[in-house]
Short mmCIF file of C-alpha atoms in Angstrom, two decimals:
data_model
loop_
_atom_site.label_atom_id
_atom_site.label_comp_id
_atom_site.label_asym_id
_atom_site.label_seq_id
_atom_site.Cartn_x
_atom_site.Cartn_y
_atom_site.Cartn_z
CA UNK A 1 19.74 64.68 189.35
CA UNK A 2 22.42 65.87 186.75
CA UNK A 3 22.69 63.70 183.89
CA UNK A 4 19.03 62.23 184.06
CA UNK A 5 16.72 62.72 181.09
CA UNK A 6 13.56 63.56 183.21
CA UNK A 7 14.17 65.60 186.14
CA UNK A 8 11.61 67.15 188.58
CA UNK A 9 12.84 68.79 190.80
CA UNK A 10 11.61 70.79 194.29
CA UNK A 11 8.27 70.54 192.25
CA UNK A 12 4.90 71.79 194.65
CA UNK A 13 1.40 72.19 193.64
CA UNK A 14 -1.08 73.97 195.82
CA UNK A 15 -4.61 75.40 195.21
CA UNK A 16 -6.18 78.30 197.38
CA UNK A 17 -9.18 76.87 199.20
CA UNK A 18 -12.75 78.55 200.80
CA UNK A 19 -10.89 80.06 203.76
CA UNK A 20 -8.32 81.95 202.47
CA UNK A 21 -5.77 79.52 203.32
CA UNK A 22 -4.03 77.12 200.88
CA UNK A 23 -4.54 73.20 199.81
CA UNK A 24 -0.83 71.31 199.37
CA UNK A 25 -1.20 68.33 197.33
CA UNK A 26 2.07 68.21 197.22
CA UNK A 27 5.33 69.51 197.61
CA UNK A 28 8.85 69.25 197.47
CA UNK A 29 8.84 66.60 195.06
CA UNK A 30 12.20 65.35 193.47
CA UNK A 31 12.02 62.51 190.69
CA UNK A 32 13.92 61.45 188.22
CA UNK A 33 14.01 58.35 185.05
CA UNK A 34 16.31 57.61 182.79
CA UNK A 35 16.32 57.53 179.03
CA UNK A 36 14.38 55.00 177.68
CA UNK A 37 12.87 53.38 181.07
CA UNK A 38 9.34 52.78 181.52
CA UNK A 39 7.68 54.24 185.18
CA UNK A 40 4.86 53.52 186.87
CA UNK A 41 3.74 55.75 189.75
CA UNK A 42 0.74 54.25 192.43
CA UNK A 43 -0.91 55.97 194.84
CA UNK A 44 -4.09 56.39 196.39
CA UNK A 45 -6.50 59.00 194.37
CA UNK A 46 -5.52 62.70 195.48
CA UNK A 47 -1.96 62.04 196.31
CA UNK A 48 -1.11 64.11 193.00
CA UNK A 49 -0.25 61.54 190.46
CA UNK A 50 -2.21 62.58 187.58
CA UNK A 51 -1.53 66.50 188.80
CA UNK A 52 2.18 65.41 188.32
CA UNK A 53 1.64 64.01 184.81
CA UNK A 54 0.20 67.71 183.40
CA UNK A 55 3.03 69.52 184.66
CA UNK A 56 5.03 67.05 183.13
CA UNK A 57 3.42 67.42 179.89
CA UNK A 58 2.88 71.15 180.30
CA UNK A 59 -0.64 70.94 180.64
CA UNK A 60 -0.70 72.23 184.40
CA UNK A 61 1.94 74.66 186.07
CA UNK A 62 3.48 73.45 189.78
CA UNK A 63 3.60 76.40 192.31
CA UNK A 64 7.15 76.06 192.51
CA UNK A 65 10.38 73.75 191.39
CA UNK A 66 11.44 72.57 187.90
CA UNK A 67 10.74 69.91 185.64
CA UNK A 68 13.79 69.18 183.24
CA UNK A 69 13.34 66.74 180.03
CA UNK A 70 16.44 66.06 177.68
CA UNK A 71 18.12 69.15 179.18
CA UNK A 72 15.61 71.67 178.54
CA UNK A 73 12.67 73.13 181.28
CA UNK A 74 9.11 72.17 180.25
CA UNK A 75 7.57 75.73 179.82
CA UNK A 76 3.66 74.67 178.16
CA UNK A 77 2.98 71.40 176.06
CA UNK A 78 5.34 70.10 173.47
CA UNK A 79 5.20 67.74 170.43
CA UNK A 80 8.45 65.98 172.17
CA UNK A 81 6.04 64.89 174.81
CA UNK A 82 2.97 63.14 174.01
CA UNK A 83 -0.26 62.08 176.32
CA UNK A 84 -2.56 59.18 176.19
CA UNK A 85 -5.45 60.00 178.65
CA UNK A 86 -8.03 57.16 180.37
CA UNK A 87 -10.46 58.47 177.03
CA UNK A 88 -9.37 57.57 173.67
CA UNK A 89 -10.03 61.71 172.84
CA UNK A 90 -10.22 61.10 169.38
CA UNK A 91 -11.71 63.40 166.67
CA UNK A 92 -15.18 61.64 166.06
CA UNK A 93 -15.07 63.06 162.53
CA UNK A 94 -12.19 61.69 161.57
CA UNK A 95 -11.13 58.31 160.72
CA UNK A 96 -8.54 56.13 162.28
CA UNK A 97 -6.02 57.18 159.58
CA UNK A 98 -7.28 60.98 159.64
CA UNK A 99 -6.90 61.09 163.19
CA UNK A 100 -3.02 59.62 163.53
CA UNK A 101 -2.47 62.01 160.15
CA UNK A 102 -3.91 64.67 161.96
CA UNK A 103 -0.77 64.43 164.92
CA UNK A 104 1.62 63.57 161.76
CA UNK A 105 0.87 67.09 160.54
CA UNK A 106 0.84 68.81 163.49
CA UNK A 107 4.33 67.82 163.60
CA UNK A 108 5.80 68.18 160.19
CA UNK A 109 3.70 70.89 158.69
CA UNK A 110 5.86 70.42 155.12
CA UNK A 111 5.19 66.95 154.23
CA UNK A 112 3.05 66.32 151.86
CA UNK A 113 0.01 64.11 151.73
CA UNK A 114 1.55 61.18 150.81
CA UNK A 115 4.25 61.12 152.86
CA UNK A 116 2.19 61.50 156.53
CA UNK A 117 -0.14 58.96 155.27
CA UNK A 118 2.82 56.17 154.52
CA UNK A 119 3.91 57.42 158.51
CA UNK A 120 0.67 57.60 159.80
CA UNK A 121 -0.02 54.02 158.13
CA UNK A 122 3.29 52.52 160.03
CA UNK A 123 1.89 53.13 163.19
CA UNK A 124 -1.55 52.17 162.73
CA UNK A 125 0.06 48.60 161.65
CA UNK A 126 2.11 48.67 164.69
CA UNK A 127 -0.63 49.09 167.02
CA UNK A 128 -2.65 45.82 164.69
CA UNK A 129 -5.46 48.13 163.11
CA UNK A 130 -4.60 47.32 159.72
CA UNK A 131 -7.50 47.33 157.93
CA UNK A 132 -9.59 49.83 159.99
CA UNK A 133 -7.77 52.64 158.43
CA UNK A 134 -11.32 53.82 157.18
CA UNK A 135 -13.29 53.22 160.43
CA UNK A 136 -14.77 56.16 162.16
CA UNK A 137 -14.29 56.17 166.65
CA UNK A 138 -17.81 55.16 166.49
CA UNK A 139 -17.55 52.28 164.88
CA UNK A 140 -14.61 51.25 166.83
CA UNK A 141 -14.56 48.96 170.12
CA UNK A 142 -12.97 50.66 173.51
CA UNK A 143 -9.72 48.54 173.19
CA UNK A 144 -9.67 49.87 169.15
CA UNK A 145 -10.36 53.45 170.25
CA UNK A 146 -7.30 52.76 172.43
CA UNK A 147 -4.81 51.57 170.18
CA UNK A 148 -5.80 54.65 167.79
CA UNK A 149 -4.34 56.87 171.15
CA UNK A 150 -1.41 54.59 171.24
CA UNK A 151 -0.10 54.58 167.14
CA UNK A 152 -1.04 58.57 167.46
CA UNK A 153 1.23 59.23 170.53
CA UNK A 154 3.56 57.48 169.03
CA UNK A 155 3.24 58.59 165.01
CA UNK A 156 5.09 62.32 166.50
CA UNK A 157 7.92 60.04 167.65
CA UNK A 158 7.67 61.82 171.25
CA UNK A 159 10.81 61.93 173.61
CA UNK A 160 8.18 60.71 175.96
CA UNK A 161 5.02 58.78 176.37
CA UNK A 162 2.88 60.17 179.29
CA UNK A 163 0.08 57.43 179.78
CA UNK A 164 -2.87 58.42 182.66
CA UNK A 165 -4.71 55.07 182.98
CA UNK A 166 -4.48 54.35 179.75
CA UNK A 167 -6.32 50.87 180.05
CA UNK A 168 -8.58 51.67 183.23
CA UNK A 169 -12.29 51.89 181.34
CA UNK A 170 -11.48 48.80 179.35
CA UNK A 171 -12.37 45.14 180.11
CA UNK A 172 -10.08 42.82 181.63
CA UNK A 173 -9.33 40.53 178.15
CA UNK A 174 -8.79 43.76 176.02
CA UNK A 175 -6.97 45.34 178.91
CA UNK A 176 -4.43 42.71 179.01
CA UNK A 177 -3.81 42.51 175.06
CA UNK A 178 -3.13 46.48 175.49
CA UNK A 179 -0.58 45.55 177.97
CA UNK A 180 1.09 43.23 175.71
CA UNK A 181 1.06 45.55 172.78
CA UNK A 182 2.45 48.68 174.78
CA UNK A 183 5.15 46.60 176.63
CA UNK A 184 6.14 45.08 173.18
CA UNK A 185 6.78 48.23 170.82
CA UNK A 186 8.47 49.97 174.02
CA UNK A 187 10.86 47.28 174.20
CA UNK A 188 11.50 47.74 170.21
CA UNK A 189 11.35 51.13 170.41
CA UNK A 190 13.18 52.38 173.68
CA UNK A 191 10.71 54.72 173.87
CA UNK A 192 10.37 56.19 177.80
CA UNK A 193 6.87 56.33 179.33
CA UNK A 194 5.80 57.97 182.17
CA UNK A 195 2.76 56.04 183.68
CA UNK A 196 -0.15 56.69 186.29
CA UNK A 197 -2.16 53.40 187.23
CA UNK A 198 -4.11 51.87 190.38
CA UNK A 199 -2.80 48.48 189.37
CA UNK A 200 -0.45 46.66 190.88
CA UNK A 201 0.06 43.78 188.36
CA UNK A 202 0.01 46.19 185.71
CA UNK A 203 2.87 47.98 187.27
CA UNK A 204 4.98 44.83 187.66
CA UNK A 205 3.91 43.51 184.06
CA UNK A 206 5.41 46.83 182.74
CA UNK A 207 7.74 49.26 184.81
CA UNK A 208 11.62 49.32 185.01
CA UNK A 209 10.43 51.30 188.24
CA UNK A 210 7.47 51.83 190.33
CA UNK A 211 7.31 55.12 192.12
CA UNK A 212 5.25 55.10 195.25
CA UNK A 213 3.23 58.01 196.57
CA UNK A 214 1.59 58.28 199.84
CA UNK A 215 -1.88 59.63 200.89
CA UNK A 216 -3.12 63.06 199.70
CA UNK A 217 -3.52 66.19 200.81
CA UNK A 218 0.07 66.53 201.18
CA UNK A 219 1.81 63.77 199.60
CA UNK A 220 5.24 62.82 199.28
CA UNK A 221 7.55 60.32 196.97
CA UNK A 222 8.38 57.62 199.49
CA UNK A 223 9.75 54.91 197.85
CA UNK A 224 11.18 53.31 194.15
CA UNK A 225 10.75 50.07 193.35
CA UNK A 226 13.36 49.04 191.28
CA UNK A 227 11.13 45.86 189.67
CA UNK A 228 13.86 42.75 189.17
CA UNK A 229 11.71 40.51 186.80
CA UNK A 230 12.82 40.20 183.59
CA UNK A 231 11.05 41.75 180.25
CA UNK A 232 11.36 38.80 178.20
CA UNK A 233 8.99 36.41 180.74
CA UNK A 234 5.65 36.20 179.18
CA UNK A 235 2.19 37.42 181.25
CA UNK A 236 1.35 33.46 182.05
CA UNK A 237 5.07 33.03 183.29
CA UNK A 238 5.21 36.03 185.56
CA UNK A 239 3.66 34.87 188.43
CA UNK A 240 5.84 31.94 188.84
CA UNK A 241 9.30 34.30 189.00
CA UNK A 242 10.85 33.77 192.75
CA UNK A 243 10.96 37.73 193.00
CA UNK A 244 7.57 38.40 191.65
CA UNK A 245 5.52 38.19 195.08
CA UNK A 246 8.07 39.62 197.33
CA UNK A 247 7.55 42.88 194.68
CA UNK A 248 3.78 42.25 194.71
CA UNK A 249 3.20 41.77 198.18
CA UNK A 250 5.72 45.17 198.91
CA UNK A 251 3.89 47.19 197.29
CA UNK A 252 0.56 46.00 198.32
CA UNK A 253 1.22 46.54 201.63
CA UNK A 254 2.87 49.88 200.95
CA UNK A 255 -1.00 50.93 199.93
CA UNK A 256 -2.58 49.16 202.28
CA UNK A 257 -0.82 50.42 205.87
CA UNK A 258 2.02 52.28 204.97
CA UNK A 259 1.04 54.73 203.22
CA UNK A 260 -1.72 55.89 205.60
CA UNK A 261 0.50 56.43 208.69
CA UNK A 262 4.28 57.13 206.09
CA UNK A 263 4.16 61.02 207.98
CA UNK A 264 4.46 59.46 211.14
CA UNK A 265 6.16 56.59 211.30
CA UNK A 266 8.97 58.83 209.17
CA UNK A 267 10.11 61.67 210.80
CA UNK A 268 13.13 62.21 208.91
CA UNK A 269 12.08 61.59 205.49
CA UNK A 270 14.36 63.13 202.96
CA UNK A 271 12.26 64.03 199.85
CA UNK A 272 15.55 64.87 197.60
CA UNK A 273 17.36 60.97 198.31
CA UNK A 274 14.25 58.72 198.41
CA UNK A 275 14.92 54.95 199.45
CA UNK A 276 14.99 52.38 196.69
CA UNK A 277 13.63 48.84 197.18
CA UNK A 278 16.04 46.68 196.15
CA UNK A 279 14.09 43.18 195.69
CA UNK A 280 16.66 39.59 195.87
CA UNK A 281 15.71 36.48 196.38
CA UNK A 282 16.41 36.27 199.44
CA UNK A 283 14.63 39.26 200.66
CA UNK A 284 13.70 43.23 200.59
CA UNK A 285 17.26 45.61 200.54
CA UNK A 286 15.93 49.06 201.15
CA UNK A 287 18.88 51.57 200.16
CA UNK A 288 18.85 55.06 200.61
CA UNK A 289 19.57 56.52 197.19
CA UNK A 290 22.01 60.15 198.17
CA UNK A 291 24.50 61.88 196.25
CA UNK A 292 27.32 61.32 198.59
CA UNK A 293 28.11 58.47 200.55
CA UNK A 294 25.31 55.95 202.05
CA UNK A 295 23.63 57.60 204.76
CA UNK A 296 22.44 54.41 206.93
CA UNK A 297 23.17 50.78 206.69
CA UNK A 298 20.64 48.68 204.74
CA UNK A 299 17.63 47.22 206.22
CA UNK A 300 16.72 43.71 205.39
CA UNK A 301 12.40 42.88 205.56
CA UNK A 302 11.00 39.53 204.10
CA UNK A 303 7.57 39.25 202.48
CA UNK A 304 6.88 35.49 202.49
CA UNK A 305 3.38 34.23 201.20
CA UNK A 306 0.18 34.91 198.89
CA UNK A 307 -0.66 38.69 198.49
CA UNK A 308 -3.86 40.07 198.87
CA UNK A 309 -6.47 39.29 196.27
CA UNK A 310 -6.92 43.18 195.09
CA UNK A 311 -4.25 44.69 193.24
CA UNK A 312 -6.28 47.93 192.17
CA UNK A 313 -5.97 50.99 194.35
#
């Protein structure tokens, strides 16, 4: 894990339950992105995911293990990382520009008024609200209410963008122009997100890497997904990249059989070198990822045809 910019490491969270005994929802878990990559993790609800994200941010402590970002151990919240949770959790008193100056301030405490409103301002164009600098959150759609969590985030210029279903309460048009927008300014920005979502597609559209948990109580980091389609295809094109189902159609059935019976059917799991998925064109390479030499051969797995019609989990 040396030399990543995000490492967790050993990480375990477990909560006392009615008999005097203890709940794992997970443990052992080793994880680690690289500066400037955008990850998506999946898994079925109370494998963890979003338990993962608070440590991350400092909003939650693990029972045991590490979590390193830029060289440093997270010890409680920090303006380097910032959240955007499935609410917009805006101030309703504020307006769009007062709440984005708000973060701006909370940041750099000496500048003056004019100066966090010219920042604040940058963002707020970046995100497309120009013009509903003045609006109140009530008088702002979901989607809007959105983009105000996205320029704020992003107005503290964070080492990291921690995103918890972002998009999940919004409609399937908006929901897709969020998409767009996010995807865009973290491919002019470099900026390194750390994502929960239930959606496959939305995983593909935007991850360098998809990081697949299984079931809950419990769960453990099975897989990565290294994704192989390209960031410059547009949303329409996506679907016709050779790769793009044999991704799809992994990870699908990852959440629809494998991750139920993953205990089982692997003994020998080793939670520190978790495979990768490797996707070519002509087929699935899993490889186990280890910090010494390769401990078994590769194992080649084709995923030929349609997937299944859901890709929300």
């Amino acid at each position: 894990m040396t030399g990543k910019f995000i490492s967790i490491e050993a990480i375990a969270r477990r909560y006392p339950d009615t008999s005097g005994g203890e709940t794992v929802v997970f443990e052992n878990l080793w994880l680690s992105i690289e500066r400037g990559e955008f990850a998506c993790v999946i898994g079925h609800s109370g494998c963890g995911k979003t338990t993962v994200l608070n440590i991350l941010a400092g909003l939650d402590a693990s029972s045991e293990g590490t979590v390193i970002v830029d060289g440093q151990a997270v010890d409680g919240t920090s303006l380097d990382r910032a959240v955007i949770f499935q609410s917009h959790a805006l101030l309703p008193w504020r307006t769009v520009l007062g709440n984005v100056a708000y973060a701006v301030t909370s940041k750099w405490r000496d500048w003056d008024r004019t100066r966090v409103r010219a920042h604040a301002q940058k963002f707020i164009d970046l995100v497309g609200l120009a013009g509903s600098e003045h609006k109140r959150p009530s008088q702002l759609s979901g989607g809007m209410k959105q983009r105000v969590g996205i320029a704020r985030a992003l107005s503290i210029t964070p080492k990291i963008m921690l995103m918890d279903e972002p998009f999940s309460a919004l409609d399937a048009l908006t929901r897709g122009t969020l998409q767009d927008e996010v995807r865009r300014i973290c491919l002019e920005t470099g900026q390194t997100v750390f994502m929960i979502t239930h959606d496959v597609d939305e995983a593909i559209y935007l991850a360098d890497k998809i990081f697949l948990m299984t079931n809950g109580p419990g769960a453990v980091l099975a897989e990565i997904v290294e994704n192989p389609l390209p960031k410059d295809w547009a949303r329409a094109d996506l679907h016709r990249h050779p790769q793009y189902y044999a991704v799809r159609n992994h990870i699908v059935d990852f959440l629809v059989s494998r991750s139920r019976s993953f205990a089982e059917d692997t003994p020998g799991h080793d939670a520190r070198n978790v495979p990768t998925a490797q996707i070519a064109r002509s087929g699935l390479a899993i490889a186990p990822v280890s910090d010494g030499p390769s401990q078994e051969t590769q194992r080649q797995s084709m995923w030929p045809g349609l997937s299944q019609p859901s890709t929300s989990f």
